[in-house]
Tab-separated table of C-alpha atoms in Angstrom:
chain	number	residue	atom	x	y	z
A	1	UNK	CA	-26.120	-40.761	-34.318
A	2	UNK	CA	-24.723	-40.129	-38.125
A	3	UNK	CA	-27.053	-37.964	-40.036
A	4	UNK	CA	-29.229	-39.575	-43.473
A	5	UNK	CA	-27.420	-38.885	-46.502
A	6	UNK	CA	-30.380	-38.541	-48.318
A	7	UNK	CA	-31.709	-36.163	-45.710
A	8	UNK	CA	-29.306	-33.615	-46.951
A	9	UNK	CA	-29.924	-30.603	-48.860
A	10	UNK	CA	-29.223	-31.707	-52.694
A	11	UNK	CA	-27.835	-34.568	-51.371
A	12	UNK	CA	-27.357	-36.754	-54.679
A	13	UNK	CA	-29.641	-40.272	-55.239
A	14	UNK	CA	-27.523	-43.156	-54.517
A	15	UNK	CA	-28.682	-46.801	-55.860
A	16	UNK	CA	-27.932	-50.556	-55.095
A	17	UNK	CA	-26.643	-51.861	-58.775
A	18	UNK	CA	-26.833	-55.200	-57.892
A	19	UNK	CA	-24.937	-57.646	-55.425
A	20	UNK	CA	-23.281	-61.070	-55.144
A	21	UNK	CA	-21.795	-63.969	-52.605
A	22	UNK	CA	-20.448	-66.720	-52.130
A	23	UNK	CA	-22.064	-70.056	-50.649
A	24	UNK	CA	-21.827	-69.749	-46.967
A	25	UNK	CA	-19.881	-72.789	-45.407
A	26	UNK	CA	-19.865	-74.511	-41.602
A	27	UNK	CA	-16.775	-72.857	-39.921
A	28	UNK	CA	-15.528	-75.848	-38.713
A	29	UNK	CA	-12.732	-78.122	-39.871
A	30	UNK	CA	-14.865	-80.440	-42.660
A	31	UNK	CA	-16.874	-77.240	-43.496
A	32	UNK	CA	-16.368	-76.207	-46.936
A	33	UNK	CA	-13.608	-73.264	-46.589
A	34	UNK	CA	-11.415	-74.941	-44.304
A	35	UNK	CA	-8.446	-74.871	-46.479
A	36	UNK	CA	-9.250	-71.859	-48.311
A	37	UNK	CA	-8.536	-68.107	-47.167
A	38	UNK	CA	-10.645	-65.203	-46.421
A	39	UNK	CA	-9.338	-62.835	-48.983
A	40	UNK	CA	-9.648	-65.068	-51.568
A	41	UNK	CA	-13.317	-65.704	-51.077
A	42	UNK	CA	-13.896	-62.017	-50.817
A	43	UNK	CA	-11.617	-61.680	-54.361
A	44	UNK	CA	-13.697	-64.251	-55.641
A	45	UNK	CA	-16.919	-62.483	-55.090
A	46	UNK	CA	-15.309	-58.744	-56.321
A	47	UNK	CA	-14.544	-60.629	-59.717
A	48	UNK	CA	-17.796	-61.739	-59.854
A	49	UNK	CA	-19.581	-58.764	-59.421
A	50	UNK	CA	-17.148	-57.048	-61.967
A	51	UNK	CA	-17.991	-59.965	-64.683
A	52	UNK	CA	-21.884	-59.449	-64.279
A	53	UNK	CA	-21.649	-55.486	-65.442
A	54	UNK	CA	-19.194	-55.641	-68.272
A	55	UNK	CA	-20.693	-51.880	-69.131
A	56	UNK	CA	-18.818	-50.447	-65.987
A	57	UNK	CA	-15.418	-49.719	-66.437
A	58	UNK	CA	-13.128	-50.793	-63.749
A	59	UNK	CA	-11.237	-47.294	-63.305
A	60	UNK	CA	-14.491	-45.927	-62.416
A	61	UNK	CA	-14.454	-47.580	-58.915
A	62	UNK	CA	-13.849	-44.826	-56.660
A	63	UNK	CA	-13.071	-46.991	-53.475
A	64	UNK	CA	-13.550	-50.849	-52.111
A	65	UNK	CA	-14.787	-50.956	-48.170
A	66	UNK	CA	-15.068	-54.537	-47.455
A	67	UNK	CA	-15.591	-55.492	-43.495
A	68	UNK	CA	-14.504	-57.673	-41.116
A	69	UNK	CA	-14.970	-58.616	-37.183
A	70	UNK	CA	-11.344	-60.689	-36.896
A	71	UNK	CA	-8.679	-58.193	-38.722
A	72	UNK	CA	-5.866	-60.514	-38.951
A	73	UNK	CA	-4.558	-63.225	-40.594
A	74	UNK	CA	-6.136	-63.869	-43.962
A	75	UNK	CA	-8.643	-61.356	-43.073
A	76	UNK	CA	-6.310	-58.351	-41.969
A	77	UNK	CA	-3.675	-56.054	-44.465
A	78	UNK	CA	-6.665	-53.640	-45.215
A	79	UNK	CA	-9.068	-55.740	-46.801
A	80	UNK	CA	-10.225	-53.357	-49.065
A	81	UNK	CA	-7.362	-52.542	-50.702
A	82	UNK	CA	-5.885	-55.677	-50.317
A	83	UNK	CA	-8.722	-57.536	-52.153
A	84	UNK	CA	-9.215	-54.914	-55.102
A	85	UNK	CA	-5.384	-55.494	-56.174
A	86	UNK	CA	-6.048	-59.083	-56.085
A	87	UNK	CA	-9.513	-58.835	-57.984
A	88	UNK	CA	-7.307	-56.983	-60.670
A	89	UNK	CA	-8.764	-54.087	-59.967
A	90	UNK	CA	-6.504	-50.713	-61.386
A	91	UNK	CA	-3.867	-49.806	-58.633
A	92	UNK	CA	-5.368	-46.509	-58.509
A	93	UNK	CA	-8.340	-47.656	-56.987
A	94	UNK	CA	-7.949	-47.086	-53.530
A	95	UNK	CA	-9.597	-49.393	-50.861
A	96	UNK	CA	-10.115	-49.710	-46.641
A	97	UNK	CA	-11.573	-52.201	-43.846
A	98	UNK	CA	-14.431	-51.533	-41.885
A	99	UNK	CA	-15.363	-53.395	-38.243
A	100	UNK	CA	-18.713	-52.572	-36.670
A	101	UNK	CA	-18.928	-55.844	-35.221
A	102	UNK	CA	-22.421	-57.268	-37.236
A	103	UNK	CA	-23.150	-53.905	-38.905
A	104	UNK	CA	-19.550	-54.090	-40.481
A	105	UNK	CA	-20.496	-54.718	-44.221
A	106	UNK	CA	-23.538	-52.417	-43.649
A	107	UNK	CA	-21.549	-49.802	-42.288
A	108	UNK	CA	-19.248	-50.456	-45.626
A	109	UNK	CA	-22.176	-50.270	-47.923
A	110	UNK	CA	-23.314	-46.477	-45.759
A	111	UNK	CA	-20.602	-45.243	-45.713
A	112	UNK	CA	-19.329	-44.963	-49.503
A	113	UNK	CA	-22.791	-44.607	-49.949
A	114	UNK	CA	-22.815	-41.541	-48.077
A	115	UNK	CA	-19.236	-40.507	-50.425
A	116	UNK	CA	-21.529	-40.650	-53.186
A	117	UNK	CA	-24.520	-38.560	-52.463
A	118	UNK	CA	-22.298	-36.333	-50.882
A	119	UNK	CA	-20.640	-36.161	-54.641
A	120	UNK	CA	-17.023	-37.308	-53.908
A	121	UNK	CA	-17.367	-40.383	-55.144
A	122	UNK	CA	-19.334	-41.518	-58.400
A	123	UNK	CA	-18.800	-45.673	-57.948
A	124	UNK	CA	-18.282	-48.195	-54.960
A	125	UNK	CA	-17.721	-51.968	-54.102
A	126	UNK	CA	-19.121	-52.677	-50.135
A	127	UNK	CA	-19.168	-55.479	-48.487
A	128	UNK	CA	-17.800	-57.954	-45.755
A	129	UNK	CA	-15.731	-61.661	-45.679
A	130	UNK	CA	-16.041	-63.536	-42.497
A	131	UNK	CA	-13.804	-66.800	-41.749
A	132	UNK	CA	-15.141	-67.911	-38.661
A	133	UNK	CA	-13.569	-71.190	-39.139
A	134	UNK	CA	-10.036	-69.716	-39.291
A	135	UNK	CA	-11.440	-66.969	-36.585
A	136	UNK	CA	-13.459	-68.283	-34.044
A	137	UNK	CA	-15.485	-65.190	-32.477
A	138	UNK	CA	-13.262	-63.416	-29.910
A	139	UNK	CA	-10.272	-65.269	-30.353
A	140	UNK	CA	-7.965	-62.556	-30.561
A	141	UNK	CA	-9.547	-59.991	-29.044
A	142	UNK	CA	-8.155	-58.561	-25.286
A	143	UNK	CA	-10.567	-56.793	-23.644
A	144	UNK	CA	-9.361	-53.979	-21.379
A	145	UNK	CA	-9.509	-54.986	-17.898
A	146	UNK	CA	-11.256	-51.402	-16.948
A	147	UNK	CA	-14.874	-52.302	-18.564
A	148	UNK	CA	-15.213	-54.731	-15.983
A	149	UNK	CA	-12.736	-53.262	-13.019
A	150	UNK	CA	-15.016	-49.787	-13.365
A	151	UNK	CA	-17.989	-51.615	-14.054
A	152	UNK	CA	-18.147	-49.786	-17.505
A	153	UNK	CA	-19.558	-52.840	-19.156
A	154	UNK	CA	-21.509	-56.234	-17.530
A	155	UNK	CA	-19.728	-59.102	-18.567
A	156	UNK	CA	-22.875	-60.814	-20.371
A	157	UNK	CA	-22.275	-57.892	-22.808
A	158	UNK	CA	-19.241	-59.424	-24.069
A	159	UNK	CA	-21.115	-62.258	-25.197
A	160	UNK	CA	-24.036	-62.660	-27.991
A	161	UNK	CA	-25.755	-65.609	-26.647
A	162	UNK	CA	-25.616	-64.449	-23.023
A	163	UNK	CA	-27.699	-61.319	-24.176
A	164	UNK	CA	-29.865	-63.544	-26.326
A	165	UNK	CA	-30.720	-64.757	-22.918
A	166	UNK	CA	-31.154	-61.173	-21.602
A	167	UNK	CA	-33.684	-59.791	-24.465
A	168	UNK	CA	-35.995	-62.871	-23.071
A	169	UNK	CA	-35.386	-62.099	-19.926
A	170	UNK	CA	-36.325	-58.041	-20.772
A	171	UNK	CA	-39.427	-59.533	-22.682
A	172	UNK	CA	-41.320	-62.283	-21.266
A	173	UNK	CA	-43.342	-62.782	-24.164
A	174	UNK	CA	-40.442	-63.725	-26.260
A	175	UNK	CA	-40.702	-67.509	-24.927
A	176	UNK	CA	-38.853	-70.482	-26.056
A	177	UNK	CA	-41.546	-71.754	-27.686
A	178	UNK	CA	-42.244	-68.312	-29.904
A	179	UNK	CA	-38.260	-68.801	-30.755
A	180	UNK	CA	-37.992	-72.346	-31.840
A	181	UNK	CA	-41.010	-71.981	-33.975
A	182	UNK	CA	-39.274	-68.813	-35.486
A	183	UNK	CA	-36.444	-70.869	-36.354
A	184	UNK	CA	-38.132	-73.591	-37.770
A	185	UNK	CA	-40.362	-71.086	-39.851
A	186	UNK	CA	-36.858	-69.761	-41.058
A	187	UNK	CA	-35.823	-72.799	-42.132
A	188	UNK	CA	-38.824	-73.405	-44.042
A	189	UNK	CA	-38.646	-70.135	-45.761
A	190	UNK	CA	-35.191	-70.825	-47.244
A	191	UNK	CA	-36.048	-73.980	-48.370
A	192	UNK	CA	-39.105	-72.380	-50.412
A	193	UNK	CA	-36.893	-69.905	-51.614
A	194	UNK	CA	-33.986	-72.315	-52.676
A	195	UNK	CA	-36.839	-74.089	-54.422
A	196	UNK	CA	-38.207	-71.415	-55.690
A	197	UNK	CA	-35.001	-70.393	-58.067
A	198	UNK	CA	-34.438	-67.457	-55.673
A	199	UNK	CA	-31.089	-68.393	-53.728
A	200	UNK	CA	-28.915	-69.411	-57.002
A	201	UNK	CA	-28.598	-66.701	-58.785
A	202	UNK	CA	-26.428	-64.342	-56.314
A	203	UNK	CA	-24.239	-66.703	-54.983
A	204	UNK	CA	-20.868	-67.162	-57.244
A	205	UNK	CA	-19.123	-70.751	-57.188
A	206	UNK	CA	-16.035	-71.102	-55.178
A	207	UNK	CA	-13.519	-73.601	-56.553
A	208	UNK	CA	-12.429	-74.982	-53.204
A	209	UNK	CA	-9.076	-77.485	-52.012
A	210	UNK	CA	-9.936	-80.004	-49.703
A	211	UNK	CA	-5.852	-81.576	-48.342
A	212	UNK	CA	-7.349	-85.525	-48.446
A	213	UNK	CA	-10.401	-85.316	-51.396
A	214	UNK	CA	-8.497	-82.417	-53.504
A	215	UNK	CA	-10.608	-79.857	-55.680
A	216	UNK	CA	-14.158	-79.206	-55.332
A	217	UNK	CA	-16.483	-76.112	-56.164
A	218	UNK	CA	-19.033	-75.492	-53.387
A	219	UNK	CA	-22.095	-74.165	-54.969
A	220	UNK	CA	-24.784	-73.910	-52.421
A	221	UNK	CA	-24.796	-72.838	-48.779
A	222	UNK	CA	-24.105	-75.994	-46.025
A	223	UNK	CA	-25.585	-74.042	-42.786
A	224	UNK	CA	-29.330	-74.367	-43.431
A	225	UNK	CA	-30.793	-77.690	-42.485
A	226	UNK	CA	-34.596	-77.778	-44.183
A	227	UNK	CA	-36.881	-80.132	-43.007
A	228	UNK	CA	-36.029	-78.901	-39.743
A	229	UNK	CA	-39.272	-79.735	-37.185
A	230	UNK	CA	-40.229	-78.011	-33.573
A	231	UNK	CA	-40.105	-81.532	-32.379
A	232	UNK	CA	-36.432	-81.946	-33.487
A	233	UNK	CA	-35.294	-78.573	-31.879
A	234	UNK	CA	-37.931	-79.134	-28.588
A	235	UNK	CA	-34.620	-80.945	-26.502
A	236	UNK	CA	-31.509	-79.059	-27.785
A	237	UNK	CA	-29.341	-77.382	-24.477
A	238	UNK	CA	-28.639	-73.855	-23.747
A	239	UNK	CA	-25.062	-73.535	-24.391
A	240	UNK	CA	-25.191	-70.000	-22.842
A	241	UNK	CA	-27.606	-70.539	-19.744
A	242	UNK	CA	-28.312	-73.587	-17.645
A	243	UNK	CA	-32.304	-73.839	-18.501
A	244	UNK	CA	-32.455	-71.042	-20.625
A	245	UNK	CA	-34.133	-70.395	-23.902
A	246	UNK	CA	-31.492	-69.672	-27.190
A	247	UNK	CA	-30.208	-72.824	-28.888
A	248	UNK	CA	-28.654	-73.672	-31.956
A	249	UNK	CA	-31.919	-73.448	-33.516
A	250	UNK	CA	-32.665	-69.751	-32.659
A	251	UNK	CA	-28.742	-68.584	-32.755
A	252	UNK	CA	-27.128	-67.846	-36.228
A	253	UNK	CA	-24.787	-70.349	-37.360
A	254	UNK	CA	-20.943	-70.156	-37.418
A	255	UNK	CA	-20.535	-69.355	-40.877
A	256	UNK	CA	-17.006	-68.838	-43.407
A	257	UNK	CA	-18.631	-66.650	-46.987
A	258	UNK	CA	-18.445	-63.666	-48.620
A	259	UNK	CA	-20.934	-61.113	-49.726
A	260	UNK	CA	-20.118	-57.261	-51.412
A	261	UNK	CA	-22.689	-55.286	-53.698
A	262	UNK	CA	-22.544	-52.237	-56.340
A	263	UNK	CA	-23.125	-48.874	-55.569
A	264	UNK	CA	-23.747	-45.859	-57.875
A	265	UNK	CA	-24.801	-42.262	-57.969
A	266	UNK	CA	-28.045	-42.655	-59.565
A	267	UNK	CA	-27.049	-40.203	-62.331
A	268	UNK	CA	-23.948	-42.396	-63.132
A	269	UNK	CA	-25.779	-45.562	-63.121
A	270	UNK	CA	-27.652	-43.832	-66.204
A	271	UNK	CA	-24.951	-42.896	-67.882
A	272	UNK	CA	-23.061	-46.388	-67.798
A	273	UNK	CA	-25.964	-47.755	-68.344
A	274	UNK	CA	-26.322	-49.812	-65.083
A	275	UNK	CA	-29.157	-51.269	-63.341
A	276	UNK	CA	-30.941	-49.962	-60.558
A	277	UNK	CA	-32.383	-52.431	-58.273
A	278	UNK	CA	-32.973	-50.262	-55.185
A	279	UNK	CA	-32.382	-46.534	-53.839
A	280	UNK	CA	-31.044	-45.608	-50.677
A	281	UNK	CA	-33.494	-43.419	-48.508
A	282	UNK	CA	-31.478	-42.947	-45.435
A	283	UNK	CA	-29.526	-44.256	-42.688
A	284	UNK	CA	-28.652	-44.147	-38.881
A	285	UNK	CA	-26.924	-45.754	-36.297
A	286	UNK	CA	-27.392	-45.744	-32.711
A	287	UNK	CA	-25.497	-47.869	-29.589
A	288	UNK	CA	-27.415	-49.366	-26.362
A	289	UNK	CA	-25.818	-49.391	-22.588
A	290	UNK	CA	-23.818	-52.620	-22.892
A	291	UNK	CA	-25.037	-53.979	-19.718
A	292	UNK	CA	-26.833	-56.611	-18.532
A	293	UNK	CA	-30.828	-56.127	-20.116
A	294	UNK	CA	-31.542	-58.280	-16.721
A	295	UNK	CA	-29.619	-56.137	-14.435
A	296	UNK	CA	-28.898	-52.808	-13.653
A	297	UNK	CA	-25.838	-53.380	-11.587
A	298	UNK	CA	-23.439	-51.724	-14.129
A	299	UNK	CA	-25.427	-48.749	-14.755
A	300	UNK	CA	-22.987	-45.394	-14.109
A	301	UNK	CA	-24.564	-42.924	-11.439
A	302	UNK	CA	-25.188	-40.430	-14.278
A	303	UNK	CA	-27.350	-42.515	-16.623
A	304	UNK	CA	-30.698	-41.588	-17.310
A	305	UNK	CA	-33.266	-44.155	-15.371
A	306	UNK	CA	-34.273	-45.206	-19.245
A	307	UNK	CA	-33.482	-48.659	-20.823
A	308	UNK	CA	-31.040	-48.648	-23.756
A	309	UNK	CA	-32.408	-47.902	-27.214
């Protein structure tokens, strides 16, 4: 369990400045990053952040932490770093990749965060690129053979959807029904908010190649579908259980984008003269037994009888 920054003694304020991303795009081969790279979104998002607070001088970026669940390819070479030089930022801004799985670009934004109240650092860029299109989920990872062999880990853990399956299994309330009219109600909220003028302004345009159509710029987002109805979602299968309840309604979407924010010690913002559109309070993180929430056939012999947090 890390311990709250803020919780410190004289630990120093630390504020969101302000963030930006890119449209988010189907990761599949007509989606709208299919011929353009990881980095380069991510770059493309850095220089837009840096254009929207002219007042901060780039040499006051202490570090760039950008994350990523597939380090390789376009999306390897230490994003960080790799992505400031290419933004333009100064070569002595330093930079480094972070991979926490989901919590990767939160993990970014924490952990400069915690640099700065801890007072080592005075300004950061955090955030995360995902090309799920050019790196399907798991593709090139190679599990060890022992979380299985020793029965360290259930298999289902390996896989999202299968313990999508398992948290309805753990809680019988959580019903198919309850979960398809979530997703419809999600839909239905980003479609008021698109309408609403609230989507637009933090996403940055992406000029983008297409091999047969040539040059586009993809503006908004392609994985939402509004209008979506319970009726249209009441007969999609269960990819990741025969009869069971998470579709492609209630599963979040295979998505290519980009997304990193401004951080500041709160005394610095003043000083530059830079917005402050949220404090940090604190932060923790904490795993769960990755087992089976149905099962408790891979629990070691010395595991409390307790669930997983």
């Amino acid at each position: 369990m890390s311990h709250p920054a803020a919780r410190l003694p004289g630990a120093r304020p630390v504020v969101f400045v302000g963030g930006v991303r890119t449209p988010f795009g189907r990761a599949r081969p007509d989606g709208l990053y299919a011929a353009t790279r990881a980095d380069d979104l991510a770059v493309k998002a850095v220089r837009e952040l840096l254009r929207r607070y002219p007042e901060l001088p780039p040499e006051r970026i202490d570090d760039v932490a950008l994350a990523a669940t597939s380090q390789t390819g376009d999306q390897g070479l230490t994003l960080g770093r790799s992505v400031g030089v290419l933004a333009g930022l100064p070569r002595s801004v330093p930079g480094f990749a972070v991979d926490r799985m989901c919590a990767g670009a939160m993990t970014a934004v924490t952990a400069t965060a915690a640099a700065i109240g801890f007072g080592a650092q005075d300004v950061t860029i955090a955030g995360g690129v995902e090309h799920m299109g050019h790196h399907p989920m798991g593709s090139a990872a190679d599990p060890n053979p022992r979380f299985v062999a020793e029965r360290l880990v259930d298999p289902e853990a390996l896989a999202m959807g299968a313990t999508a399956e398992n948290l309805h299994d753990r809680y019988p309330t959580l019903t198919r029904a309850r979960a398809d009219a979530f997703g419809v109600a999600s839909q239905a909220r980003y479609a008021a908010a698109l309408a609403s003028g609230r989507i637009e302004p933090d996403l940055v345009p992406v000029a983008v190649r297409d091999p047969l159509r040539g040059w586009g710029l993809a503006t908004a987002d392609e994985p939402p579908r509004p209008g979506t109805t319970l009726a249209a979602v009441a007969d999609l299968p269960t990819p990741f259980r025969p009869g069971g309840r998470v579709t492609a309604a209630t599963s979040a979407p295979l998505t290519d984008g980009a997304a990193v924010c401004l951080l500041a010690g709160a005394d610095v913002a003043d000083e530059l003269g830079l917005p402050a559109g949220m404090r940090l309070v604190s932060f923790a993180y904490a795993g769960s037994t990755p087992r089976s929430w149905a099962s408790d056939r891979c629990r070691p012999p010395t595991e409390p009888s307790t669930g997983p947090a």
